[in-house]
Coordinates of C-alpha atoms in Angstrom, one line a residue:
Chain A
M19 CA 74.1 -74.0 -243.7
L20 CA 71.7 -76.5 -246.5
D21 CA 67.9 -77.4 -246.1
L22 CA 65.6 -79.3 -247.0
S23 CA 61.9 -79.0 -246.2
A24 CA 59.7 -81.8 -247.2
V25 CA 61.0 -82.4 -250.4
G26 CA 59.9 -84.6 -252.3
Q27 CA 60.8 -86.0 -256.4
Y28 CA 59.3 -87.5 -259.2
Y29 CA 60.4 -89.5 -262.2
G30 CA 56.8 -88.7 -264.0
D31 CA 54.0 -90.1 -262.0
H32 CA 56.5 -92.7 -260.2
Q33 CA 57.7 -90.9 -257.1
V34 CA 61.1 -91.6 -255.8
L35 CA 61.4 -89.6 -252.6
H36 CA 58.9 -88.7 -249.7
D37 CA 58.9 -85.6 -247.4
I38 CA 62.7 -85.2 -247.1
T39 CA 63.4 -82.8 -244.2
L40 CA 67.2 -82.2 -243.1
T41 CA 69.7 -79.6 -242.1
V42 CA 73.1 -79.4 -242.5
P43 CA 74.9 -78.1 -240.5
D44 CA 78.1 -76.0 -242.0
G45 CA 81.4 -78.1 -242.2
Q46 CA 79.2 -81.7 -241.3
L47 CA 80.0 -84.4 -243.5
L48 CA 76.8 -86.5 -243.5
C49 CA 76.4 -89.8 -245.7
V50 CA 73.0 -91.1 -246.7
V51 CA 72.6 -94.4 -247.1
G52 CA 70.1 -96.6 -248.7
P53 CA 69.2 -99.7 -251.1
S54 CA 69.6 -99.7 -254.7
G55 CA 67.0 -97.5 -256.5
C56 CA 65.7 -95.5 -253.2
G57 CA 66.9 -92.6 -254.6
K58 CA 70.0 -91.9 -253.0
S59 CA 71.4 -90.0 -256.3
T60 CA 68.2 -88.8 -257.5
L61 CA 68.1 -86.5 -254.0
L62 CA 72.7 -85.3 -254.5
R63 CA 71.0 -84.3 -258.4
T64 CA 68.1 -82.2 -256.3
I65 CA 70.5 -80.7 -254.0
A66 CA 73.1 -80.0 -256.7
G67 CA 70.3 -77.8 -258.1
L68 CA 70.6 -80.4 -261.6
L69 CA 66.9 -81.9 -261.0
P70 CA 64.7 -79.1 -259.3
A71 CA 62.8 -80.3 -256.6
R72 CA 58.8 -81.2 -257.6
E73 CA 57.9 -80.7 -254.0
G74 CA 59.1 -79.1 -250.8
T75 CA 62.4 -76.5 -251.0
V76 CA 65.7 -77.0 -250.8
T77 CA 67.6 -73.5 -249.5
I78 CA 71.6 -73.1 -248.9
D79 CA 72.2 -70.2 -246.6
D80 CA 68.8 -69.5 -246.6
T81 CA 68.7 -69.0 -250.7
P82 CA 66.3 -71.4 -252.8
V83 CA 68.2 -73.5 -254.7
T84 CA 66.7 -72.8 -258.0
G85 CA 69.5 -73.4 -260.8
V86 CA 73.1 -75.1 -260.0
P87 CA 74.7 -72.9 -256.9
D88 CA 77.7 -71.5 -256.3
R89 CA 80.9 -72.9 -255.2
L90 CA 79.5 -76.4 -255.3
A91 CA 81.5 -79.3 -256.4
V92 CA 80.4 -82.9 -257.6
V93 CA 82.5 -86.4 -257.8
F94 CA 80.5 -89.4 -259.5
Q95 CA 80.7 -92.8 -259.1
D96 CA 82.0 -93.2 -262.8
Y97 CA 84.7 -91.3 -263.1
G98 CA 86.1 -93.0 -266.6
R99 CA 82.4 -90.9 -267.7
S100 CA 82.7 -88.1 -265.3
L101 CA 86.1 -86.9 -266.9
L102 CA 87.1 -85.8 -270.5
P103 CA 89.5 -87.9 -271.9
W104 CA 90.4 -85.4 -274.2
L105 CA 91.9 -83.0 -272.1
T106 CA 95.0 -83.9 -270.6
V107 CA 95.0 -84.8 -266.0
R108 CA 95.6 -81.4 -265.8
D109 CA 93.4 -79.2 -268.0
N110 CA 90.2 -81.3 -266.4
V111 CA 91.8 -80.1 -263.4
A112 CA 91.6 -76.7 -264.6
L113 CA 88.3 -76.7 -266.0
P114 CA 86.0 -75.3 -262.8
L115 CA 88.3 -72.3 -262.9
R116 CA 88.0 -71.4 -266.2
R117 CA 84.6 -70.1 -264.6
R118 CA 86.3 -68.2 -262.2
G119 CA 87.8 -65.7 -264.7
L120 CA 91.4 -67.4 -263.6
G121 CA 94.1 -67.0 -266.0
R122 CA 95.9 -69.9 -268.1
A123 CA 99.1 -70.0 -265.7
E124 CA 97.0 -69.1 -262.4
R125 CA 94.7 -72.1 -263.4
R126 CA 98.0 -73.9 -264.1
T127 CA 99.6 -73.7 -260.7
E128 CA 95.9 -74.0 -258.8
A129 CA 95.5 -77.4 -260.8
D130 CA 99.4 -78.9 -259.8
R131 CA 98.3 -77.5 -256.5
I132 CA 95.5 -79.6 -256.3
L133 CA 97.1 -82.9 -257.6
D134 CA 100.2 -82.8 -255.2
R135 CA 97.7 -82.7 -252.4
V136 CA 96.0 -86.0 -253.7
G137 CA 98.9 -87.7 -254.3
L138 CA 99.1 -87.4 -258.1
S139 CA 102.1 -85.3 -258.5
G140 CA 103.8 -86.1 -262.1
T141 CA 100.5 -87.5 -263.5
A142 CA 99.5 -84.2 -265.0
R143 CA 100.7 -84.3 -268.2
R144 CA 98.8 -87.6 -269.3
H145 CA 95.1 -88.6 -270.0
P146 CA 92.7 -90.2 -267.4
W147 CA 92.3 -93.0 -269.5
Q148 CA 96.0 -93.7 -269.2
L149 CA 95.5 -93.7 -265.2
S150 CA 94.6 -96.7 -262.7
G151 CA 90.9 -96.4 -261.6
G152 CA 91.8 -95.0 -258.3
M153 CA 94.5 -92.1 -259.5
Q154 CA 91.3 -91.6 -262.0
Q155 CA 88.8 -90.9 -259.0
R156 CA 91.4 -88.8 -257.2
V157 CA 91.6 -86.4 -260.6
A158 CA 87.9 -86.5 -260.0
I159 CA 88.4 -85.7 -256.6
A160 CA 91.2 -83.4 -257.1
R161 CA 88.6 -81.4 -259.9
A162 CA 86.1 -81.4 -257.2
L163 CA 88.4 -79.7 -254.9
V164 CA 90.1 -76.9 -257.1
C165 CA 87.4 -74.6 -256.6
R166 CA 87.6 -74.2 -253.0
P167 CA 83.8 -75.5 -252.8
T168 CA 81.7 -74.7 -249.7
L169 CA 79.3 -77.8 -250.8
L170 CA 80.9 -81.1 -252.0
L171 CA 78.4 -84.3 -253.1
M172 CA 79.7 -87.3 -253.5
D173 CA 77.7 -90.1 -255.3
E174 CA 79.0 -93.1 -254.3
P175 CA 82.4 -92.3 -255.7
F176 CA 84.1 -95.1 -254.6
G177 CA 81.3 -98.0 -255.5
S178 CA 83.8 -99.3 -257.8
L179 CA 87.2 -99.3 -256.6
D180 CA 89.2 -102.3 -254.8
A181 CA 89.1 -102.4 -251.5
Q182 CA 92.5 -100.9 -250.8
T183 CA 92.1 -98.0 -253.2
R184 CA 89.0 -97.8 -251.3
E185 CA 90.2 -96.8 -248.0
D186 CA 93.1 -94.6 -249.1
L187 CA 90.3 -92.4 -250.9
E188 CA 88.0 -92.8 -247.4
D189 CA 91.2 -91.3 -245.3
L190 CA 92.0 -88.8 -248.2
L191 CA 88.9 -87.6 -247.9
L192 CA 88.9 -87.7 -244.0
E193 CA 91.5 -85.1 -244.4
V194 CA 90.3 -82.8 -247.1
H195 CA 86.8 -82.6 -244.8
R196 CA 89.1 -82.1 -241.6
T197 CA 91.3 -79.2 -243.4
D198 CA 89.5 -77.4 -245.0
G199 CA 85.9 -78.0 -242.7
T200 CA 84.0 -78.2 -246.6
T201 CA 80.3 -79.5 -245.9
I202 CA 79.9 -82.6 -247.3
V203 CA 77.1 -85.1 -248.6
F204 CA 78.0 -88.1 -249.5
V205 CA 76.3 -91.3 -251.3
T206 CA 76.6 -94.6 -250.8
H207 CA 75.2 -98.5 -250.5
D208 CA 78.3 -99.3 -247.9
I209 CA 76.9 -99.2 -244.4
D210 CA 80.5 -99.9 -243.1
E211 CA 81.4 -96.5 -245.2
S212 CA 78.9 -94.2 -244.1
V213 CA 79.6 -95.3 -240.2
Y214 CA 83.4 -94.6 -241.0
V215 CA 83.6 -91.9 -243.2
G216 CA 80.3 -89.8 -242.0
D217 CA 79.7 -87.5 -239.1
R218 CA 76.0 -88.2 -239.2
V219 CA 74.4 -91.1 -241.2
V220 CA 71.0 -90.8 -242.6
V221 CA 69.2 -94.2 -243.7
L222 CA 66.3 -93.6 -246.9
T223 CA 64.0 -96.4 -246.9
P224 CA 64.0 -98.6 -250.3
G225 CA 61.7 -97.5 -253.3
P226 CA 59.0 -96.0 -254.5
A227 CA 58.8 -93.1 -252.1
S228 CA 61.6 -93.3 -250.1
K229 CA 61.5 -91.3 -246.8
I230 CA 64.2 -90.7 -243.8
A231 CA 64.3 -93.7 -242.1
L232 CA 67.0 -93.7 -239.7
D233 CA 68.9 -89.9 -238.3
L234 CA 72.4 -91.1 -236.6
P235 CA 74.5 -89.0 -235.1
V236 CA 77.8 -91.0 -235.4
R237 CA 80.1 -90.1 -232.1
L238 CA 83.5 -92.1 -232.6
P239 CA 86.2 -91.6 -230.0
G240 CA 89.6 -90.7 -231.5
E241 CA 91.2 -89.8 -235.0
R242 CA 89.8 -92.2 -237.1
D243 CA 92.0 -95.3 -238.3
Q244 CA 91.2 -98.3 -241.0
I245 CA 92.2 -100.8 -238.8
A246 CA 91.2 -99.3 -235.5
T247 CA 88.4 -97.7 -235.6
R248 CA 86.4 -100.8 -237.5
G249 CA 87.6 -102.4 -234.0
L250 CA 86.0 -100.1 -231.4
P251 CA 82.9 -101.4 -230.2
E252 CA 80.9 -98.1 -230.8
F253 CA 81.7 -98.3 -234.1
V254 CA 80.2 -102.3 -234.1
A255 CA 77.3 -100.9 -233.1
L256 CA 76.3 -98.1 -235.0
R257 CA 77.4 -100.3 -238.2
A258 CA 75.0 -102.4 -236.6
Q259 CA 72.1 -99.7 -236.2
V260 CA 72.6 -98.8 -239.6
G261 CA 72.2 -102.1 -241.2
R262 CA 69.6 -103.1 -239.6
A263 CA 67.9 -100.2 -240.7
V264 CA 68.8 -100.3 -244.5
R265 CA 67.2 -103.8 -243.8
G266 CA 63.8 -102.5 -243.0
Q267 CA 64.4 -103.6 -239.3
F268 CA 63.2 -100.3 -237.4
R269 CA 63.0 -99.8 -233.7
Chain B
M11 CA 104.3 -106.9 -279.4
R12 CA 100.9 -109.1 -280.5
D13 CA 99.6 -106.0 -281.9
V14 CA 102.9 -105.9 -284.5
R15 CA 102.4 -109.3 -285.4
A16 CA 99.1 -109.3 -286.3
A17 CA 99.5 -106.0 -288.4
R18 CA 102.4 -107.6 -290.2
R19 CA 100.5 -110.8 -291.2
E20 CA 97.5 -108.9 -292.2
F21 CA 99.6 -106.9 -294.4
G22 CA 101.0 -110.0 -295.5
L23 CA 97.7 -111.5 -296.8
G24 CA 97.0 -107.9 -298.2
A25 CA 99.7 -108.4 -300.5
L26 CA 98.7 -111.8 -301.0
G27 CA 95.2 -111.0 -301.8
V28 CA 96.7 -108.2 -304.7
L29 CA 99.0 -110.4 -306.0
L30 CA 96.4 -113.2 -306.9
A31 CA 93.7 -110.8 -308.3
F32 CA 96.8 -109.6 -310.6
G33 CA 97.8 -112.7 -311.6
V34 CA 94.6 -114.5 -312.5
C35 CA 93.8 -110.4 -314.4
E36 CA 97.6 -111.0 -316.3
A37 CA 96.9 -114.6 -316.7
V38 CA 93.2 -114.2 -318.3
S39 CA 94.4 -112.0 -320.9
R40 CA 97.7 -113.1 -322.3
A41 CA 95.9 -117.3 -322.3
G42 CA 93.8 -115.3 -325.2
I43 CA 90.4 -116.1 -322.5
V44 CA 89.2 -112.9 -323.0
R45 CA 90.1 -110.7 -326.3
R46 CA 93.4 -108.9 -325.4
S47 CA 91.6 -105.1 -326.9
Y48 CA 89.1 -105.9 -324.0
L49 CA 91.4 -107.1 -320.9
P50 CA 94.9 -105.6 -321.6
P51 CA 97.2 -107.5 -319.4
A52 CA 97.3 -106.3 -315.9
S53 CA 101.0 -105.6 -316.3
E54 CA 100.2 -103.2 -319.1
V55 CA 97.7 -101.8 -317.8
L56 CA 99.7 -100.6 -314.2
A57 CA 102.5 -99.5 -316.5
R58 CA 100.1 -97.3 -318.4
A59 CA 99.2 -96.1 -315.1
A60 CA 103.0 -95.1 -314.7
E61 CA 103.4 -93.6 -317.4
L62 CA 100.7 -91.4 -317.0
A63 CA 102.7 -89.6 -313.7
G64 CA 104.5 -88.3 -316.3
D65 CA 101.9 -86.8 -318.3
A66 CA 101.6 -82.7 -317.3
A67 CA 97.8 -82.9 -319.3
F68 CA 97.1 -86.1 -317.5
L69 CA 97.8 -85.0 -313.9
D70 CA 96.3 -81.6 -314.7
G71 CA 93.6 -83.3 -314.6
I72 CA 93.9 -85.2 -311.4
G73 CA 94.6 -81.8 -310.1
A74 CA 90.8 -80.7 -311.4
T75 CA 88.7 -83.8 -310.1
L76 CA 90.8 -83.4 -306.8
R77 CA 90.1 -79.5 -306.6
A78 CA 86.3 -80.0 -307.0
W79 CA 86.8 -83.4 -304.3
A80 CA 88.3 -80.7 -301.9
L81 CA 85.6 -77.8 -302.3
G82 CA 83.0 -80.5 -302.9
L83 CA 83.7 -81.7 -299.3
G84 CA 84.9 -79.1 -297.9
L85 CA 81.4 -77.0 -298.3
A86 CA 79.6 -80.6 -297.3
C87 CA 81.6 -79.9 -293.8
V88 CA 80.9 -76.3 -294.1
I89 CA 77.2 -77.2 -294.3
A90 CA 76.2 -80.8 -292.6
V91 CA 78.1 -80.1 -289.1
P92 CA 76.4 -77.2 -287.9
L93 CA 73.1 -78.4 -289.3
G94 CA 74.6 -81.3 -287.5
L95 CA 74.5 -79.8 -284.8
L96 CA 71.5 -77.7 -284.4
L97 CA 68.8 -80.8 -285.5
G98 CA 70.7 -83.0 -282.6
S99 CA 70.7 -80.1 -279.5
V100 CA 67.3 -78.6 -280.4
P101 CA 65.1 -81.6 -280.7
L102 CA 62.4 -78.6 -281.8
V103 CA 64.3 -78.2 -285.4
D104 CA 64.9 -82.0 -285.7
S105 CA 61.1 -82.6 -286.1
A106 CA 60.5 -79.8 -288.2
V107 CA 63.2 -80.6 -290.4
R108 CA 62.7 -85.2 -290.4
A109 CA 61.0 -85.4 -292.9
I110 CA 62.6 -82.7 -295.5
V111 CA 65.9 -84.9 -294.6
E112 CA 63.9 -88.4 -294.5
F113 CA 62.5 -87.4 -298.5
L114 CA 65.9 -86.1 -300.0
R115 CA 68.3 -88.3 -298.7
P116 CA 67.1 -91.5 -300.7
L117 CA 67.2 -90.3 -303.8
P118 CA 71.0 -91.0 -305.6
S119 CA 73.1 -88.2 -306.4
V120 CA 73.9 -90.2 -309.5
A121 CA 70.7 -89.4 -310.6
L122 CA 70.9 -86.2 -310.4
I123 CA 73.6 -85.4 -312.5
P124 CA 71.4 -84.6 -315.3
L125 CA 69.2 -82.7 -313.2
V126 CA 72.3 -80.0 -312.0
S127 CA 73.4 -80.2 -315.4
L128 CA 71.2 -78.5 -316.7
L129 CA 70.3 -76.0 -313.8
L130 CA 74.2 -75.0 -313.3
G131 CA 76.1 -76.0 -316.5
S132 CA 78.4 -78.6 -317.3
G133 CA 80.8 -77.4 -315.6
S134 CA 82.8 -77.6 -312.4
G135 CA 79.9 -75.6 -310.3
T136 CA 77.9 -78.5 -311.4
E137 CA 80.7 -81.1 -309.9
V138 CA 81.0 -79.1 -306.7
A139 CA 77.4 -78.9 -305.9
L140 CA 76.6 -82.6 -306.6
I141 CA 79.5 -83.7 -304.7
A142 CA 78.7 -81.3 -301.6
Y143 CA 75.3 -83.0 -301.8
A144 CA 75.7 -86.3 -301.7
C145 CA 78.5 -85.6 -298.3
V146 CA 76.3 -83.5 -296.7
W147 CA 74.7 -86.9 -295.4
P148 CA 77.1 -89.4 -293.9
I149 CA 78.7 -85.6 -292.4
L150 CA 74.9 -84.9 -290.9
F151 CA 73.7 -88.4 -290.2
N152 CA 77.0 -88.9 -288.2
T153 CA 76.9 -85.9 -286.6
V154 CA 73.5 -85.9 -285.1
Y155 CA 74.2 -89.7 -284.1
G156 CA 77.2 -88.7 -282.4
L157 CA 75.9 -85.6 -280.6
G158 CA 73.2 -88.4 -279.3
E159 CA 75.9 -90.3 -277.8
T160 CA 78.0 -87.5 -275.8
D161 CA 77.6 -89.1 -272.2
P162 CA 74.9 -87.7 -270.1
L163 CA 77.3 -87.7 -266.7
A164 CA 80.5 -85.8 -268.4
K165 CA 77.5 -82.8 -269.7
E166 CA 75.8 -83.7 -265.8
T167 CA 79.5 -82.8 -264.2
L168 CA 79.4 -79.3 -266.5
R169 CA 76.4 -78.5 -265.3
A170 CA 77.2 -79.2 -261.9
F171 CA 80.2 -76.8 -261.8
G172 CA 78.4 -74.3 -262.9
F173 CA 78.5 -74.2 -267.0
G174 CA 76.1 -72.7 -268.9
R175 CA 74.3 -74.8 -272.2
L176 CA 76.3 -73.6 -274.7
A177 CA 79.8 -74.4 -272.7
V178 CA 78.5 -77.0 -271.7
L179 CA 78.1 -78.1 -275.8
L180 CA 81.6 -76.8 -276.7
R181 CA 83.7 -78.5 -273.6
V182 CA 81.7 -81.9 -273.9
E183 CA 79.6 -82.2 -277.0
L184 CA 81.5 -80.7 -279.7
P185 CA 85.1 -82.6 -279.1
G186 CA 82.8 -85.8 -278.1
T187 CA 81.6 -85.5 -281.3
A188 CA 84.5 -84.8 -283.1
P189 CA 85.5 -88.6 -283.9
F190 CA 81.7 -89.3 -284.8
I191 CA 82.5 -86.2 -287.5
A192 CA 85.8 -86.8 -289.3
A193 CA 84.6 -90.4 -289.7
G194 CA 81.2 -89.4 -291.5
I195 CA 83.8 -87.1 -293.6
R196 CA 86.0 -89.8 -293.9
I197 CA 83.0 -91.7 -295.5
S198 CA 82.1 -88.6 -297.7
A199 CA 85.9 -88.3 -299.2
A200 CA 84.7 -92.0 -300.8
V201 CA 80.9 -90.8 -301.6
A202 CA 82.9 -87.5 -303.2
L203 CA 85.8 -89.6 -305.3
I204 CA 82.4 -91.4 -306.8
L205 CA 80.5 -88.4 -307.2
A206 CA 83.1 -86.3 -309.0
V207 CA 85.2 -89.0 -311.7
A208 CA 80.9 -89.8 -312.5
T209 CA 79.7 -86.3 -313.4
E210 CA 82.7 -85.7 -315.3
L211 CA 82.2 -89.0 -317.0
L212 CA 78.5 -88.0 -317.9
A213 CA 79.9 -84.6 -319.0
G214 CA 82.4 -85.8 -320.8
F215 CA 84.5 -82.2 -322.0
G216 CA 86.4 -80.6 -319.6
E217 CA 89.5 -81.6 -317.3
G218 CA 89.3 -84.5 -315.2
L219 CA 90.7 -88.0 -314.1
G220 CA 86.6 -88.7 -315.7
I221 CA 87.0 -86.8 -318.9
F222 CA 90.0 -88.5 -319.1
I223 CA 88.5 -92.0 -318.6
A224 CA 85.9 -91.4 -320.4
Q225 CA 87.6 -90.2 -323.8
A226 CA 89.6 -93.1 -323.8
G227 CA 86.7 -95.5 -324.2
L228 CA 85.8 -93.5 -327.1
A229 CA 89.0 -94.6 -328.4
T230 CA 90.0 -97.6 -330.4
D231 CA 91.9 -99.8 -328.0
G232 CA 91.1 -97.2 -325.7
T233 CA 90.4 -100.0 -322.4
R234 CA 94.0 -99.8 -321.7
D235 CA 93.8 -95.7 -321.1
V236 CA 90.5 -96.5 -318.9
L237 CA 91.9 -99.1 -317.2
A238 CA 94.7 -96.7 -315.9
G239 CA 92.6 -94.4 -315.6
V240 CA 90.3 -96.7 -312.9
V241 CA 93.5 -97.5 -311.5
W242 CA 94.4 -93.9 -310.7
A243 CA 90.9 -93.7 -309.2
G244 CA 91.7 -97.1 -307.0
A245 CA 95.0 -95.4 -306.0
L246 CA 93.6 -91.8 -305.0
G247 CA 91.1 -93.3 -302.9
L248 CA 93.3 -95.7 -301.6
V249 CA 95.5 -92.7 -300.3
V250 CA 92.8 -90.3 -299.1
N251 CA 91.2 -93.1 -296.5
G252 CA 94.8 -93.9 -296.0
V253 CA 95.5 -90.0 -295.2
L254 CA 92.2 -89.8 -293.0
V255 CA 92.6 -92.7 -291.2
W256 CA 96.2 -91.8 -290.0
G257 CA 94.8 -87.9 -289.3
E258 CA 92.2 -89.7 -287.0
R259 CA 94.2 -91.8 -284.7
R260 CA 96.8 -88.5 -284.2
L261 CA 93.5 -86.2 -283.6
F262 CA 91.9 -88.5 -281.5
P263 CA 94.0 -91.0 -279.5
W264 CA 91.1 -91.2 -276.4
T265 CA 88.4 -93.2 -278.2
P266 CA 88.3 -96.8 -277.3
E267 CA 89.4 -98.0 -280.9
H268 CA 92.3 -95.9 -280.6
R269 CA 93.6 -96.4 -277.1
G270 CA 95.9 -99.4 -277.2
A271 CA 97.2 -98.3 -280.5
D272 CA 99.4 -95.4 -279.3
G273 CA 100.8 -97.1 -275.8
G274 CA 98.6 -95.8 -273.3
G275 CA 99.4 -97.5 -271.1
A276 CA 97.5 -98.7 -267.9
R277 CA 94.2 -98.6 -268.0
R278 CA 92.6 -99.9 -265.0

């Protein structure tokens, strides 16, 4: 369980986040939405332990987060900068396993298994920059999944991909979430995406000093499907609710 | 395909330039505009340079120059790369050393030849020391600059996967900086050649390409030998640069300027 209690964050004297209190139960896929510059990424970095909380506390399973927590994985929007260009796809994916003390052969097997899972078998020996953007982001997702994280943080992971690729990757993410039951915090500025992907959507107010504007459970009937789900009246109603909150029209 | 055509065109233009320069030198001398003993025809200079390739004593000199060149450049790498990594990653050390570096850097190393000769004698010790001194700067500054250019997101990614500071340095910053270091070494390689020949010229005895040029300059009608020596120096520089550029392309195919060249395929 991920627990944020009265978290405040600053850049110098400039307050970015104010009084964020949030409990994410195990296995939940939480989407964090907000206009750009509202501190979504800062929130994610705080949870990741990359940026110590200036106010309040972050705990994972009742242990305060002081450094980077164990069994954490992160996917950033900018796959081109986040993947290491001098390593092959396989070596990029196997990189987190080096910290787990696995031998070379084991790392290789694990990496290939996970590449297969994200639909990238056959690219193991290429380099990330030789692949399309969508494939590169799949590599980044594979790298995040390879050490079987209990908490997966994603910072606008599909923000720079074209619509078709984006939908494919949303479904890949849902499949991973369904099978592994990983807790996921998914930051996006796309309202539709947040409702489609999330079990729950949290909307932040525009900065400075962003607070939680809306905390909304997403209950959609049946398995999610890009065409059918987006046409459901429930989906449309939720999307409108989130949209109004993002635009600052609260009721 | 377009790359091949562009490369061929560039090569053609380069060859044309060389031929033109050659022709002008040849004509100026043959037409008697300049006295032949001051500027022998280019063809004679080239013939003499080719002849020198069979001269054992001359080749020993080239060997001596290249040895000093390699030693000095190697020494510079050993000093500059770790120092650059230290300066680039520990701001405190950087602030402490910055003033000294800024004082030493603009000193023209050729001007140091008499001083260092006084201290180390006029042997290969002086030569190597001066080469190393001059070569440290491009490598040092490129290393520091390269470290600064390392992508913060790549570093953050590794930190998020639980890697410590040293692991981030070894796995992200060092490989990311390597192309910059290599470029620094390539610049230094040319500087090293200048210093090697210059030190030998000023020392005036011993063995080396610079010695050959210096002694030829003293002989009557030695201009042809002087120029043949210069041709050799230029050719050495060209070969060294070519080898290093080729090595960089092989070692760092991922850098943006090399990506297209080795047939990377789709990029986006």
